[in-house]
GROMACS .gro file of C-alpha atoms in nm:
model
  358
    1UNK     CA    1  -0.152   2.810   1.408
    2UNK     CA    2  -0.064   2.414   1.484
    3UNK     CA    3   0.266   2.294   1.565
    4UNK     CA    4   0.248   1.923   1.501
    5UNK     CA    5   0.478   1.652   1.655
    6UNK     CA    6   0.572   1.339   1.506
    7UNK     CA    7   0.792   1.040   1.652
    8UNK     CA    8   0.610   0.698   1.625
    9UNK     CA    9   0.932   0.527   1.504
   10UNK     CA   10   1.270   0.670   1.331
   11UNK     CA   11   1.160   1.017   1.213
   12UNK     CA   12   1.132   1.320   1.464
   13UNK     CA   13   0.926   1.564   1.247
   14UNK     CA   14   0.753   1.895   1.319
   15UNK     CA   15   0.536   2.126   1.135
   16UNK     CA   16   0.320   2.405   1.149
   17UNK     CA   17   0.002   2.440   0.968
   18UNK     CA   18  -0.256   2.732   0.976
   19UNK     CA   19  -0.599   2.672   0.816
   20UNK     CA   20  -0.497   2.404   0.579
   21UNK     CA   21  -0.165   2.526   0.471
   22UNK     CA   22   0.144   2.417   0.540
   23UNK     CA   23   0.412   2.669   0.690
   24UNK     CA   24   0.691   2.427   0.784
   25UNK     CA   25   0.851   2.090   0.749
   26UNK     CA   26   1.107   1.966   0.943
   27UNK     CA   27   1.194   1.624   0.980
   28UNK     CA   28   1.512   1.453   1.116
   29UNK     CA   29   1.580   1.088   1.079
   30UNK     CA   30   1.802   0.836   1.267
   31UNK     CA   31   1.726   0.558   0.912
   32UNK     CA   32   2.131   0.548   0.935
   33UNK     CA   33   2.142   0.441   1.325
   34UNK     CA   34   1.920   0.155   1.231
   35UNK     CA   35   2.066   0.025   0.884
   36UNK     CA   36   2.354  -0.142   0.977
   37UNK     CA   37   2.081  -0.378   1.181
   38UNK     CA   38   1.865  -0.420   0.888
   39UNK     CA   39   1.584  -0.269   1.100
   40UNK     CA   40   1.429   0.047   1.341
   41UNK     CA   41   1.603  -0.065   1.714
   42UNK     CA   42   1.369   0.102   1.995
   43UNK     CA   43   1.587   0.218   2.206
   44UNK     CA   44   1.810   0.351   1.959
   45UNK     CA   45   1.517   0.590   1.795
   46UNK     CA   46   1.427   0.671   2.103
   47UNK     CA   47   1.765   0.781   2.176
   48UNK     CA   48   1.745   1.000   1.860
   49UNK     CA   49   1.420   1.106   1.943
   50UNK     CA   50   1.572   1.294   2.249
   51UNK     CA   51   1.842   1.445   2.069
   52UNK     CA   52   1.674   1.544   1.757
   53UNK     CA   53   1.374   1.671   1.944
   54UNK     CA   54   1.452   2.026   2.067
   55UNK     CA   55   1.665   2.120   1.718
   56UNK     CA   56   1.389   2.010   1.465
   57UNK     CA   57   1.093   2.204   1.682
   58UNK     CA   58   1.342   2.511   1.705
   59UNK     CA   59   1.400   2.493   1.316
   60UNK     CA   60   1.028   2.494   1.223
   61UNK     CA   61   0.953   2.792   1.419
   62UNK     CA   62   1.259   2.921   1.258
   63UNK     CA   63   1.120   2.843   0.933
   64UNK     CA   64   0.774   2.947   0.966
   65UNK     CA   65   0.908   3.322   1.145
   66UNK     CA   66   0.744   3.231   1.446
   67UNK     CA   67   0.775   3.179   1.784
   68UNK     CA   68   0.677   2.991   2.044
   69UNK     CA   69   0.419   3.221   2.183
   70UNK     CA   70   0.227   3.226   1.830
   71UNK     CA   71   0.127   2.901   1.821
   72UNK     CA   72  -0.257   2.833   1.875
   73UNK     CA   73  -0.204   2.445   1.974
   74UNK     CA   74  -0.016   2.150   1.984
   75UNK     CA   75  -0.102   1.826   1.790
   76UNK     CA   76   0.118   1.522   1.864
   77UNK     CA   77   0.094   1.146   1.779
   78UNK     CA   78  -0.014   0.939   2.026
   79UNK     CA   79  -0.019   0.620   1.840
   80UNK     CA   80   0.053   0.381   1.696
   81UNK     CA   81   0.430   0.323   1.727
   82UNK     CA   82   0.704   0.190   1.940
   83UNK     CA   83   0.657   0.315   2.284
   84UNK     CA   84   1.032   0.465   2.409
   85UNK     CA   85   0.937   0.708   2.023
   86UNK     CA   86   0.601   0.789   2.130
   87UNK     CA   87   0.654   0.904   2.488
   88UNK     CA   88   0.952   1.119   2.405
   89UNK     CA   89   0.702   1.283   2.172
   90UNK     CA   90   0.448   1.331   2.364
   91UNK     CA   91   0.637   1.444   2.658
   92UNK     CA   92   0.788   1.712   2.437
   93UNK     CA   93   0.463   1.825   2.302
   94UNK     CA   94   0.315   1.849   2.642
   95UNK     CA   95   0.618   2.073   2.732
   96UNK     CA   96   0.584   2.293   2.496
   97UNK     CA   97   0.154   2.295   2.479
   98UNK     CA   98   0.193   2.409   2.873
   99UNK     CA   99   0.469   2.688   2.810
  100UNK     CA  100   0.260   2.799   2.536
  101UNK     CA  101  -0.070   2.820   2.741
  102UNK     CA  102  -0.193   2.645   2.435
  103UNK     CA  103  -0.432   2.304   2.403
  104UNK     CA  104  -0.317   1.985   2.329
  105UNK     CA  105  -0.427   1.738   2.100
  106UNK     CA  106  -0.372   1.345   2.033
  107UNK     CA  107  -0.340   1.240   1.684
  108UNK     CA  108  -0.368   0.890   1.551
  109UNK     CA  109  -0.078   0.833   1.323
  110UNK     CA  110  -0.237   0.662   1.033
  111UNK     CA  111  -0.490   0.958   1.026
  112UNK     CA  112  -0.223   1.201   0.987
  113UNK     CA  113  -0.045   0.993   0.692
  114UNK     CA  114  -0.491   1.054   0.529
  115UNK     CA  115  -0.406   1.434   0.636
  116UNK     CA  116  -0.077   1.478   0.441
  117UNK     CA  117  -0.284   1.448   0.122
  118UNK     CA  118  -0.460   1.796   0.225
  119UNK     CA  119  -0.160   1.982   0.236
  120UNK     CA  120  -0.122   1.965  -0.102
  121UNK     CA  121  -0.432   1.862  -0.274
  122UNK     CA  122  -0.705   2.080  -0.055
  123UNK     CA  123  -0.988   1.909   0.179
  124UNK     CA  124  -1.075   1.572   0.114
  125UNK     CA  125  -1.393   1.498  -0.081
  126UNK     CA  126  -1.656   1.276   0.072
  127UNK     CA  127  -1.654   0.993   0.093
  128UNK     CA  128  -1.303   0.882  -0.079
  129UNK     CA  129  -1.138   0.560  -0.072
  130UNK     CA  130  -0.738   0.553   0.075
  131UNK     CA  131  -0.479   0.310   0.059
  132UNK     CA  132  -0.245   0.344   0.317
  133UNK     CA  133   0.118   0.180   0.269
  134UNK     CA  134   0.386   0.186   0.474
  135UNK     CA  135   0.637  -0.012   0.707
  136UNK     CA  136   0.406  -0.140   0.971
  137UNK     CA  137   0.098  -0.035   0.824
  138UNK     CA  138  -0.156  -0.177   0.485
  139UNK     CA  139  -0.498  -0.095   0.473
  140UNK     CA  140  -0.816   0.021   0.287
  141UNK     CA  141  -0.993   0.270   0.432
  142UNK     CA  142  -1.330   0.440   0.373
  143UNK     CA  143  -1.337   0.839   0.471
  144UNK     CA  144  -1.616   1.018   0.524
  145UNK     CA  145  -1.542   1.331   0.757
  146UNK     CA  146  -1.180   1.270   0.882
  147UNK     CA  147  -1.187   1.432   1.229
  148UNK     CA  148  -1.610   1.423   1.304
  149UNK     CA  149  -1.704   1.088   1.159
  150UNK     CA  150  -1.573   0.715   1.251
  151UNK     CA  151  -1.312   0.599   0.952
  152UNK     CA  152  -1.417   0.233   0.811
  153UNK     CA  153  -1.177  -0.021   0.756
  154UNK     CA  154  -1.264  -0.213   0.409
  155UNK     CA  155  -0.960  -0.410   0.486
  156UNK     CA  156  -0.618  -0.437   0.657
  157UNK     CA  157  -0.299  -0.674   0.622
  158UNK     CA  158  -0.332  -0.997   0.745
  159UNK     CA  159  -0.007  -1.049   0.852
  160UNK     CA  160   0.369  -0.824   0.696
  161UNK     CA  161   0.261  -0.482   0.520
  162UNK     CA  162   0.390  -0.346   0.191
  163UNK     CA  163   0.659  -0.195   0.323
  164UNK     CA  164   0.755  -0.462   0.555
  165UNK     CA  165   0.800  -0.759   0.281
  166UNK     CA  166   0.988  -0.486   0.055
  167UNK     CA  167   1.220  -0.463   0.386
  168UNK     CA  168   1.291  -0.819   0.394
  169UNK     CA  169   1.352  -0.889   0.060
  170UNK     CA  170   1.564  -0.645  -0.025
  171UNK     CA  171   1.792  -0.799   0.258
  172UNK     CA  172   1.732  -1.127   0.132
  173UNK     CA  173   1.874  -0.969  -0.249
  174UNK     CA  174   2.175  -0.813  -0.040
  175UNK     CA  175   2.000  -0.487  -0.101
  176UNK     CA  176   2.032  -0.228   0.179
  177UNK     CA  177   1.789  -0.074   0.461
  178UNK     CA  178   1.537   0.065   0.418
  179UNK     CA  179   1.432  -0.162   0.118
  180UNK     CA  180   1.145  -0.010  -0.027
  181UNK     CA  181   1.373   0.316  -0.185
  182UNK     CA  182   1.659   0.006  -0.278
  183UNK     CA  183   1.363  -0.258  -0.462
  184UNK     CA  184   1.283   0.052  -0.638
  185UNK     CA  185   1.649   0.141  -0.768
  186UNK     CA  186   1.708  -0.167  -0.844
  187UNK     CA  187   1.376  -0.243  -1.070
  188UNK     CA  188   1.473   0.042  -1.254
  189UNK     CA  189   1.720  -0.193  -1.439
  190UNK     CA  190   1.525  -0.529  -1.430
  191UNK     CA  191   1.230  -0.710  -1.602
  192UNK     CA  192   0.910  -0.706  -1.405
  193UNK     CA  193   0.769  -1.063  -1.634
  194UNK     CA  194   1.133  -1.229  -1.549
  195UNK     CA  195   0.964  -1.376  -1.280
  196UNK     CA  196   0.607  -1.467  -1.202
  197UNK     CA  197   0.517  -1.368  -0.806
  198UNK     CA  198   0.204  -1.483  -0.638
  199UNK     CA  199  -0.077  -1.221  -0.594
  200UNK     CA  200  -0.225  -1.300  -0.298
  201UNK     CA  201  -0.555  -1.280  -0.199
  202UNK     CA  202  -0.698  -1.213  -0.550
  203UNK     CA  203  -0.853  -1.518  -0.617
  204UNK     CA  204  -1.260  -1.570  -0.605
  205UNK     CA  205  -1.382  -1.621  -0.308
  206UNK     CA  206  -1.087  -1.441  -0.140
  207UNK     CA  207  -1.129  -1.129   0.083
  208UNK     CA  208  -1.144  -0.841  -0.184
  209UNK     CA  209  -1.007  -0.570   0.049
  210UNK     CA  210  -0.740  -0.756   0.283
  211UNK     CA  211  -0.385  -0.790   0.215
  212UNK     CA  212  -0.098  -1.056   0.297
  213UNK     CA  213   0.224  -1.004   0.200
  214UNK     CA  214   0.406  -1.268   0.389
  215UNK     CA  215   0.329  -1.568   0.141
  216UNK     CA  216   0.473  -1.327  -0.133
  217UNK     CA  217   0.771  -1.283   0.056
  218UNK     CA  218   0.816  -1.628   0.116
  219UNK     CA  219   0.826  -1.680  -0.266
  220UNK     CA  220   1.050  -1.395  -0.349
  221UNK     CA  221   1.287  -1.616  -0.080
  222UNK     CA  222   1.275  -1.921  -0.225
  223UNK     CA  223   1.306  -1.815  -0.603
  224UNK     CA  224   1.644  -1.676  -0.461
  225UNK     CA  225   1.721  -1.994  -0.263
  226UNK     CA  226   1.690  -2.197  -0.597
  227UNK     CA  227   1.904  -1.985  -0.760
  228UNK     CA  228   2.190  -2.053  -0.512
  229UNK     CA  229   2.121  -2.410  -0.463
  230UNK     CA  230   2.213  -2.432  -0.857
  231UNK     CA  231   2.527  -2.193  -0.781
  232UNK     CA  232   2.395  -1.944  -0.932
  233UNK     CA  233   2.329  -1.572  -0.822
  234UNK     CA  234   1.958  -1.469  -0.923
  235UNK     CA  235   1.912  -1.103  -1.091
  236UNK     CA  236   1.851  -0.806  -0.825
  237UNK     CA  237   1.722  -0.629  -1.072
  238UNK     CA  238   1.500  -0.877  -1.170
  239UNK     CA  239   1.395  -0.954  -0.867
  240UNK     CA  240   1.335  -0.657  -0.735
  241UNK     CA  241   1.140  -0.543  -1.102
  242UNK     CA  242   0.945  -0.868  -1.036
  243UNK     CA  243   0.848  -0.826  -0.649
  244UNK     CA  244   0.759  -0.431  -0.691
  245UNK     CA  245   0.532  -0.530  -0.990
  246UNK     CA  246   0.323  -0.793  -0.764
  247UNK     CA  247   0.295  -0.587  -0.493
  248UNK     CA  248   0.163  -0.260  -0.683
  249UNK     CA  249  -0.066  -0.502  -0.921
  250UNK     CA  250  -0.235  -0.613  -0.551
  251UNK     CA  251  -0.224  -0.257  -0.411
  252UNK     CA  252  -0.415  -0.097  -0.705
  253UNK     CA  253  -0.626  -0.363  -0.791
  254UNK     CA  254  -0.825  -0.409  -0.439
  255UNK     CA  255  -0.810   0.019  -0.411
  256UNK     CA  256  -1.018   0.047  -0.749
  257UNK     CA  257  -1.255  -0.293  -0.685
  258UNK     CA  258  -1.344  -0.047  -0.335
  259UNK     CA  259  -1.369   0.244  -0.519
  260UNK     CA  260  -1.603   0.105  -0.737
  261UNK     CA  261  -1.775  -0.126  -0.501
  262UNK     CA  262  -1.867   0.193  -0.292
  263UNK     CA  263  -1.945   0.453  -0.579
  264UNK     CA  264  -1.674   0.677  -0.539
  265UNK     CA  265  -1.445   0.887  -0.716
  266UNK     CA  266  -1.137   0.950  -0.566
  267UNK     CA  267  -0.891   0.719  -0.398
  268UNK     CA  268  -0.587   0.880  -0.217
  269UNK     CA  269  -0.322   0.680  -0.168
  270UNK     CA  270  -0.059   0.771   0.117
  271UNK     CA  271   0.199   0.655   0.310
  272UNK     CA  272   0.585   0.561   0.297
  273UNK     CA  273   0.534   0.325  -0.007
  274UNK     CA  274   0.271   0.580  -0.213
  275UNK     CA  275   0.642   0.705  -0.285
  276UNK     CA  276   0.737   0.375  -0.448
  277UNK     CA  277   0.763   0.475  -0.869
  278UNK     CA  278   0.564   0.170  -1.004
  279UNK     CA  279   0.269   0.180  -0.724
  280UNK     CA  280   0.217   0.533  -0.806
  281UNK     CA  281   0.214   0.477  -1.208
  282UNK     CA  282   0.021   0.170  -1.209
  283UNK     CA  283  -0.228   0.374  -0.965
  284UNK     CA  284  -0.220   0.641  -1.257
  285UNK     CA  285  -0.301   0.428  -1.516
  286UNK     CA  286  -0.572   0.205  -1.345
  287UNK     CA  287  -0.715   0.509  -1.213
  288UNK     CA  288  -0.745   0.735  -1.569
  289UNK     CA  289  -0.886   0.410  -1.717
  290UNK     CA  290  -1.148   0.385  -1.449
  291UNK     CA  291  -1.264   0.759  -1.481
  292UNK     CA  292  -1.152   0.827  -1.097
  293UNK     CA  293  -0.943   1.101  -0.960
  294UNK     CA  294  -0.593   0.977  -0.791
  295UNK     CA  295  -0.455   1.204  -0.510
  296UNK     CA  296  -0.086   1.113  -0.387
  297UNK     CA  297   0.105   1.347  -0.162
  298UNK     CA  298   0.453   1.482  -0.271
  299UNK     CA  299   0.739   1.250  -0.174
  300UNK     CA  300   0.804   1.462   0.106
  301UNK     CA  301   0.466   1.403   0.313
  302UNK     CA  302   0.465   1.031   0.245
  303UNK     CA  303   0.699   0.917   0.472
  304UNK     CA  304   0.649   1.015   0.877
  305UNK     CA  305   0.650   1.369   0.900
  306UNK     CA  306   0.569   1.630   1.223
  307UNK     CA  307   0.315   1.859   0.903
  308UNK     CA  308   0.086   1.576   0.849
  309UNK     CA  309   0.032   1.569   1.269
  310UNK     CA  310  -0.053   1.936   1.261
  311UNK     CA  311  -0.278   1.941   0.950
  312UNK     CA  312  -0.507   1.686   1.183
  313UNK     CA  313  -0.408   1.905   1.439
  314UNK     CA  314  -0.550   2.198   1.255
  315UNK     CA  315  -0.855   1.995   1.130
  316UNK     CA  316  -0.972   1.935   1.500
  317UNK     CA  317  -0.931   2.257   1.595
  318UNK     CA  318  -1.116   2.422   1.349
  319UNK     CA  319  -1.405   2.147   1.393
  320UNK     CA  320  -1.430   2.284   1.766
  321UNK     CA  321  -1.317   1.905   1.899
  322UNK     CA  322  -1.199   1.900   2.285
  323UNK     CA  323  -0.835   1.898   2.346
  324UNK     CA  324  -0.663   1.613   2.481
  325UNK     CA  325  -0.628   1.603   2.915
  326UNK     CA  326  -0.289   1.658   3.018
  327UNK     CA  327  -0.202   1.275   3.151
  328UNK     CA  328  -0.289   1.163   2.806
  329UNK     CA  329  -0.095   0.844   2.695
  330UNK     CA  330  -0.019   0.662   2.464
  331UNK     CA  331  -0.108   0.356   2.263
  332UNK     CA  332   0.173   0.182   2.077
  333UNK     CA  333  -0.110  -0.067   1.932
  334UNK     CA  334  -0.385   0.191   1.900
  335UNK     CA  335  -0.680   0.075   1.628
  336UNK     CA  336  -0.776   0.353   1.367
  337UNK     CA  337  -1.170   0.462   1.443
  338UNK     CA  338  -1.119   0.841   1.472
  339UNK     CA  339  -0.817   1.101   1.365
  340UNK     CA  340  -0.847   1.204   1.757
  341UNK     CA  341  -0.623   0.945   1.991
  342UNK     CA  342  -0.646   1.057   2.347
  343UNK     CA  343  -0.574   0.747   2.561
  344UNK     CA  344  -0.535   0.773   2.920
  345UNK     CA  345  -0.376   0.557   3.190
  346UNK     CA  346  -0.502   0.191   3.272
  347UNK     CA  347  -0.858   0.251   3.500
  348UNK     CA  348  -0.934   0.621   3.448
  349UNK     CA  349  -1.302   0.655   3.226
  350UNK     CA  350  -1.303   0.853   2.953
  351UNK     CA  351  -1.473   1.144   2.915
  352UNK     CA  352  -1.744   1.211   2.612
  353UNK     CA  353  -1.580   1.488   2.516
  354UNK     CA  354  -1.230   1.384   2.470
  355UNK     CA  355  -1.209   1.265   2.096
  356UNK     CA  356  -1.399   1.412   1.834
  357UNK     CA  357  -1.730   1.251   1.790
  358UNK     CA  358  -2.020   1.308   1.527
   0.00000   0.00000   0.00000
């Protein structure tokens, strides 16, 4: 029985997972703190963090019937994220891992968004191919064994994620924070051909797996600029039709040239922005054409969420890895290589048998 912890940025989550099934879901968010900046402030989610922490543990419990006592081990994110989120997570879960008596484990965030997809869908076959899109995060990832094996970037964003140039231009439209859930509201109504957006880095000779979403961005801002120079006001929902369509066209087609580049048969596709409507139907399509399996998470375990910490949580366990040392830390800037993230503070070695290796 894992109780996971999640707070890497603006969503304190916990849930509690027990041999690959999911028991509870909690998640509280401080999005509405943060919109009226256009963007997550630190100190204001880790503000929230504080607040929200003790209620949204006690709830999952609540939900699952259980209490504190019953839980086997505590999983908590350790990185990436902002710093002020991370240690009022970790300092919670390290409360509540010693009152328990219970072991303690590090989880790297982006492996928890692969883990979500388990939840729902059962274990992962190996190897499968996953996109992860979000916020802060864009990158192609070839999985193996999740927890015992190293993960292998294809590819990663060169510079703003998915998420992030969604963010920005939906300000840039008027549209509100966050923008990814707005650009997709507002393409509902618009023409996705009304405007033709760059597709960057899909041109011979380019990297097939990386990503850059900034010079797309840039366009999307200047097609609006043009539009008020002539004193006009350009379509949102044109716009916004327009910019989703480029960046799901880019998402899907480097996730199918790796699935097929590397023989395999499934590509997963998680994250805040595998919630996006057109990135999940042109992943549908592509994928039935191509004869491979798509697996997407519900809506629910896209965004950050505590479940998606325990179901690594749970995965470690149950693959005998070593806990995490009490002075674990964390690392806002933390590089994916295993779903165990056990950092420890500036000079002290690490030990062999503090992340899960093969």
């Amino acid at each position: 029985m894992v109780l996971g912890i999640e707070s890497s940025c603006d969503e304190t989550g916990a849930g509690i997972v027990r041999d690959g099934r999911l028991l509870a879901h909690v998640v509280a968010s401080s999005m509405d703190e943060h919109a009226r900046f256009g963007g997550v402030v630190p100190e204001i989610a880790a503000r929230a963090h504080l607040h929200a922490f003790n209620p949204v543990v006690r709830r999952a419990l609540d939900r699952a019937g259980l209490r504190l006592d019953q839980i086997d081990a505590v999983a908590v994110t350790t990185g990436p994220g902002l710093s002020g989120a991370l240690q009022v997570g970790l300092a919670g879960a390290k409360t509540l891992a010693y009152a328990a008596g219970v072991p303690l484990y590090g989880v790297h965030h982006l492996a928890g968004h692969v883990a979500a997809d388990t939840l729902e869908h059962g274990p992962l076959p190996g190897p499968c191919v996953v996109l992860i899109v979000s916020g802060g995060h864009t990158s192609l990832l070839l999985v193996r064994d999740l927890v015992r094996e190293p993960i292998l970037h294809l590819g990663d964003t060169r510079d703003d994620a998915a998420g992030e140039c969604f963010d920005k231009v939906a300000r840039i439209l008027g549209l509100p924070y966050p923008g990814g859930p707005a650009i997709d509201r507002a393409a509902r109504d618009g023409d996705p051909k009304a405007v033709i957006f760059p597709r960057p880095l899909t041109r011979p000779g380019d990297d097939p797996y990386a990503f850059s979403f900034s010079g797309l961005k840039t366009a999307a801002a200047r097609w609006v600029e043009q539009h008020r120079l002539r004193g006009e006001e350009p379509s949102v929902a044109d716009g916004a039709a327009a910019l989703q369509e480029a960046v799901a066209d880019v998402l899907t087609r480097k996730a199918l040239a790796a699935c097929r580049a590397y023989d395999v048969k499934t590509l997963v596709v998680v994250g805040g922005v595998a919630a996006n409507s057109r990135v999940r139907a042109l992943a549908e399509r592509r994928c039935a054409s191509a004869g491979i399996e798509l697996r997407v998470p519900p809506m629910t375990l896209c965004t950050d969420n505590g479940a998606m910490i325990a179901a690594v949580g749970d995965l470690l366990v149950r693959s005998g890895a070593e806990p995490a040392p009490l002075d674990v830390t964390v690392d806002p800037s933390a590089p994916l290589e295993y779903a165990s993230l056990t950092p420890l503070p500036a000079g002290q070695p690490r030990s062999p048998g503090m992340t899960c290796r093969p």
